PDB file of C-alpha atoms in Angstrom:
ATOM      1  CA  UNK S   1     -20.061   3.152   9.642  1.00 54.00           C
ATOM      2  CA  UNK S   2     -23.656   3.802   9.935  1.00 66.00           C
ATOM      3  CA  UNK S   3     -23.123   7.267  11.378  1.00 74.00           C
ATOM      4  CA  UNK S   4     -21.177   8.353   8.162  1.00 75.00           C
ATOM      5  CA  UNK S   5     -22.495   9.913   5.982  1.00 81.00           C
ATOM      6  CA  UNK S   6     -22.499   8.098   2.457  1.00 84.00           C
ATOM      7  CA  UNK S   7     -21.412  11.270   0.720  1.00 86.00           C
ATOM      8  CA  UNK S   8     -17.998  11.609   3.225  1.00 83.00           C
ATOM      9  CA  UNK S   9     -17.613   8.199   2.811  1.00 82.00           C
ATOM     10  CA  UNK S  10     -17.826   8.075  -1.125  1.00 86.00           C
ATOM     11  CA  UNK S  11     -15.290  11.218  -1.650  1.00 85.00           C
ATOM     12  CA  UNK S  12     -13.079   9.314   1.206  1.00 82.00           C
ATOM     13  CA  UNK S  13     -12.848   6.381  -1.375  1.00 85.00           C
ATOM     14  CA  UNK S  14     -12.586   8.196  -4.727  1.00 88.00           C
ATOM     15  CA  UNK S  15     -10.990  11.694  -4.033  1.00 90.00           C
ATOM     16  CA  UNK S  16      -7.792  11.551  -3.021  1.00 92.00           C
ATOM     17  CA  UNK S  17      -7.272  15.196  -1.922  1.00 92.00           C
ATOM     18  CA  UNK S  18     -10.717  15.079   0.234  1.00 91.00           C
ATOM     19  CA  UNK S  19      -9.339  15.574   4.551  1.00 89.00           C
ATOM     20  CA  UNK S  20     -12.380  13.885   6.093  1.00 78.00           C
ATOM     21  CA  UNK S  21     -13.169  15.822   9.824  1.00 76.00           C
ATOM     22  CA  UNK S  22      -9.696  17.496   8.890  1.00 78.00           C
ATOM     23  CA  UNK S  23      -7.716  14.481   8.901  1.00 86.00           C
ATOM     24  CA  UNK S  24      -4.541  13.355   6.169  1.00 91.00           C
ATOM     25  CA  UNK S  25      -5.870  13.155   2.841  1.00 93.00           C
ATOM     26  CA  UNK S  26      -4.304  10.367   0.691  1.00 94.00           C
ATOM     27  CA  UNK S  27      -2.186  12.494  -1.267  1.00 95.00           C
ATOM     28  CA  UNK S  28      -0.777  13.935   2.228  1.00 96.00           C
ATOM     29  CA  UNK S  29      -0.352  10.790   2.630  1.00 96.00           C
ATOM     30  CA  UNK S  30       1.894   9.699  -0.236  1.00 97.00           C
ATOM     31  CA  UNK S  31       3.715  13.435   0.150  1.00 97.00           C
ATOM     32  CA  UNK S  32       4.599  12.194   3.698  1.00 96.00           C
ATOM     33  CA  UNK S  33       5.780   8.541   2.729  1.00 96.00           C
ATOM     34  CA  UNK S  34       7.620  10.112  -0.077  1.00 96.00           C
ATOM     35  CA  UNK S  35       9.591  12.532   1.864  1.00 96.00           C
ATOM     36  CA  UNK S  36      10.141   9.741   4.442  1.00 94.00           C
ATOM     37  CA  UNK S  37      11.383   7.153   1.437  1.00 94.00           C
ATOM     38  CA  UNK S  38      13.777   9.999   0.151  1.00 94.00           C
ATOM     39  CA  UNK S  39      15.553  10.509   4.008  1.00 93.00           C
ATOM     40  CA  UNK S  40      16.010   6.460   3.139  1.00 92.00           C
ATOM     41  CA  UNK S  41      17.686   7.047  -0.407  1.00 90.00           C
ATOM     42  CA  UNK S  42      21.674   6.997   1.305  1.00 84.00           C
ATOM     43  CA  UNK S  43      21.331   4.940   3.837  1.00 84.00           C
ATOM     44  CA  UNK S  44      22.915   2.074   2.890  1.00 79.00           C
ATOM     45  CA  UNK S  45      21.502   0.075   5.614  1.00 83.00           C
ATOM     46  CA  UNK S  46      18.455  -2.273   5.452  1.00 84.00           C
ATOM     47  CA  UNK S  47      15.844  -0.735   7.645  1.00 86.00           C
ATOM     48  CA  UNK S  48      12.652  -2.869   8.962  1.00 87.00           C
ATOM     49  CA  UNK S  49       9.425  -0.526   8.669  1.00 88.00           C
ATOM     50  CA  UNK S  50       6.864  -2.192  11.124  1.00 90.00           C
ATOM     51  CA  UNK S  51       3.594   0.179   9.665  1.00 91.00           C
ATOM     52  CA  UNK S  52      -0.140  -0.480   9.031  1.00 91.00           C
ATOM     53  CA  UNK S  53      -1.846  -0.509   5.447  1.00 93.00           C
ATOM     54  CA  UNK S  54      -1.841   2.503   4.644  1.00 94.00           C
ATOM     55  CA  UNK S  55       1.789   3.399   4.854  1.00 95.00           C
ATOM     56  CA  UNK S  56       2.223   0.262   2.825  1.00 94.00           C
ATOM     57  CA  UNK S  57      -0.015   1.102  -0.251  1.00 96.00           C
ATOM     58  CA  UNK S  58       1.494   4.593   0.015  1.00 97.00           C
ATOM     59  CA  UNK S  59       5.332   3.494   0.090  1.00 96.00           C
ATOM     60  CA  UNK S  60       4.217   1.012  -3.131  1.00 96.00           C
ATOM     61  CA  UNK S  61       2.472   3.528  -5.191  1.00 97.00           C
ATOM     62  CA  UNK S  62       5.393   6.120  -4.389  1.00 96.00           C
ATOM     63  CA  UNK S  63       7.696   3.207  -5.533  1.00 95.00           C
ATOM     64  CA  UNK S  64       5.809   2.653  -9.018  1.00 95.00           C
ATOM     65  CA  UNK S  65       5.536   6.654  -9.369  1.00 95.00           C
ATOM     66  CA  UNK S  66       1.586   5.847  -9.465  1.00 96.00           C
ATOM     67  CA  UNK S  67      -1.693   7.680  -8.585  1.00 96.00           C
ATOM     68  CA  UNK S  68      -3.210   8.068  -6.119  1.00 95.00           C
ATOM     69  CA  UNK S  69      -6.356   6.917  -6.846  1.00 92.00           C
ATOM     70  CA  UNK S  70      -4.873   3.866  -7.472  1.00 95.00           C
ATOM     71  CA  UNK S  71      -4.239   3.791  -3.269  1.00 95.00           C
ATOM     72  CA  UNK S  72      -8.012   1.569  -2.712  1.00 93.00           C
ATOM     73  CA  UNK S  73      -6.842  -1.004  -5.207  1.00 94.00           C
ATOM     74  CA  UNK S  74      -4.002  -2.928  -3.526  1.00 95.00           C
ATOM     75  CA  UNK S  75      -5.165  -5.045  -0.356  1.00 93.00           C
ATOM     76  CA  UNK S  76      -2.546  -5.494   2.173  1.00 91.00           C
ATOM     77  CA  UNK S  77      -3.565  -8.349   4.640  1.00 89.00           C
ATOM     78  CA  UNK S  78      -1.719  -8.709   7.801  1.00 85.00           C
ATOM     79  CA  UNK S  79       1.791  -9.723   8.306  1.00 84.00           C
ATOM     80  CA  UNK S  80       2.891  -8.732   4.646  1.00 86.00           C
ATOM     81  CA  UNK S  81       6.190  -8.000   3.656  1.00 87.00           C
ATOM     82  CA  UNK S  82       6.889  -5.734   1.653  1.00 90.00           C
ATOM     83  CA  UNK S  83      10.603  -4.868   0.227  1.00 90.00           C
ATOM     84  CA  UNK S  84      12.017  -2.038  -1.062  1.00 92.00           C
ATOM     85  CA  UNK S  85      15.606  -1.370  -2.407  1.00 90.00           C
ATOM     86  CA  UNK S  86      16.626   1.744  -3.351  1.00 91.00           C
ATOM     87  CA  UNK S  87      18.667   1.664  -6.605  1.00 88.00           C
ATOM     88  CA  UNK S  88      19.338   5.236  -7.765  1.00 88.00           C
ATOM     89  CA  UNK S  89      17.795   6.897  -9.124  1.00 90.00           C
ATOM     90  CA  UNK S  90      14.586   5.104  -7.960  1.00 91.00           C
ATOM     91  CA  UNK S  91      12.895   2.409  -5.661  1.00 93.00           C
ATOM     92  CA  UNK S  92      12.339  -0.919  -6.626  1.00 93.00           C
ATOM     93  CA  UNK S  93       9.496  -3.359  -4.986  1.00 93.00           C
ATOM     94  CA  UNK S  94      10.478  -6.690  -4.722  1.00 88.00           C
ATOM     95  CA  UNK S  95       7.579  -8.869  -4.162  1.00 79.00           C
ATOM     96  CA  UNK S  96       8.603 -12.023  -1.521  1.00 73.00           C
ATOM     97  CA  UNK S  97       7.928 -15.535  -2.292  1.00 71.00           C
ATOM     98  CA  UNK S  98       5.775 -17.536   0.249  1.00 66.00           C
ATOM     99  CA  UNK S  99       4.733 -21.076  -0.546  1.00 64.00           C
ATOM    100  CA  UNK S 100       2.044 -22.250  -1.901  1.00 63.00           C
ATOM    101  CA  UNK S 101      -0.762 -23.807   0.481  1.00 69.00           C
ATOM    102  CA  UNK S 102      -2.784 -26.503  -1.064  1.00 67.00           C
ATOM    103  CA  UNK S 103      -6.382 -27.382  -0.320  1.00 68.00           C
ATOM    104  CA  UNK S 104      -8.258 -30.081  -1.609  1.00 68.00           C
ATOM    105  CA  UNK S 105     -11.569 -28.795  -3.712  1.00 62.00           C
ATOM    106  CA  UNK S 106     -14.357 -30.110  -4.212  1.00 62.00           C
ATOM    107  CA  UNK S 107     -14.695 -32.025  -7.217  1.00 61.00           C
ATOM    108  CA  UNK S 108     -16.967 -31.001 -10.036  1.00 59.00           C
ATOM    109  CA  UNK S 109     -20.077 -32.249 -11.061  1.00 61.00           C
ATOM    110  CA  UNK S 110     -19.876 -34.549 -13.967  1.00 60.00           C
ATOM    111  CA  UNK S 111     -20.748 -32.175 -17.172  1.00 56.00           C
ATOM    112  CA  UNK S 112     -22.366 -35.592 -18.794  1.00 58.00           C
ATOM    113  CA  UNK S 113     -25.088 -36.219 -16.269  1.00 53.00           C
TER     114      UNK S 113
END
């Protein structure tokens, strides 16, 4: 990261039409997951999508028809699942329960002293 320069890097994050060295811009991006989803749409079968982040913010914010710029603000750590069910005339995101892991914490100092 050092050898970027801070300008690339700041319209990277907060322009979503800006192609850094010529690459996919985000709203490529979400034009390329979108036409993907829509090949989906008939299906009828479930189909497992093994992708990376990207793809995965993409295929949510073309689920809840929003922008772009929104792309930065959900954090996809490894081994989510995601689902998707296409209901027309839309997708719907199902979120998946996990269980909860409980940690002990540390107990709080005693607020009288």
């Amino acid at each position: 990261m050092t050898a970027t320069d801070p300008a690339d890097l700041t319209a990277w994050l907060t322009d979503p039409t800006y192609r850094a060295h010529g690459g996919e811009s985000l709203t490529d991006l979400l034009a390329r997951t979108h036409t993907w989803l829509t090949t989906l749409e008939n299906r009828g079968d479930p189909i497992i999508a093994i992708t990376h982040p990207a793809v995965a913010r993409a295929a949510i914010l073309t689920t809840l028809d929003a922008p772009a710029k929104s792309f930065w603000r959900i954090d996809i750590p490894p081994l989510t699942t995601i689902t998707l069910h296409h209901r027309p005339p839309a997708w719907t995101l199902r979120t998946t329960p996990h269980p909860v892991i409980r940690r002990p914490c540390s107990t709080a100092p005693d607020a009288g002293g």
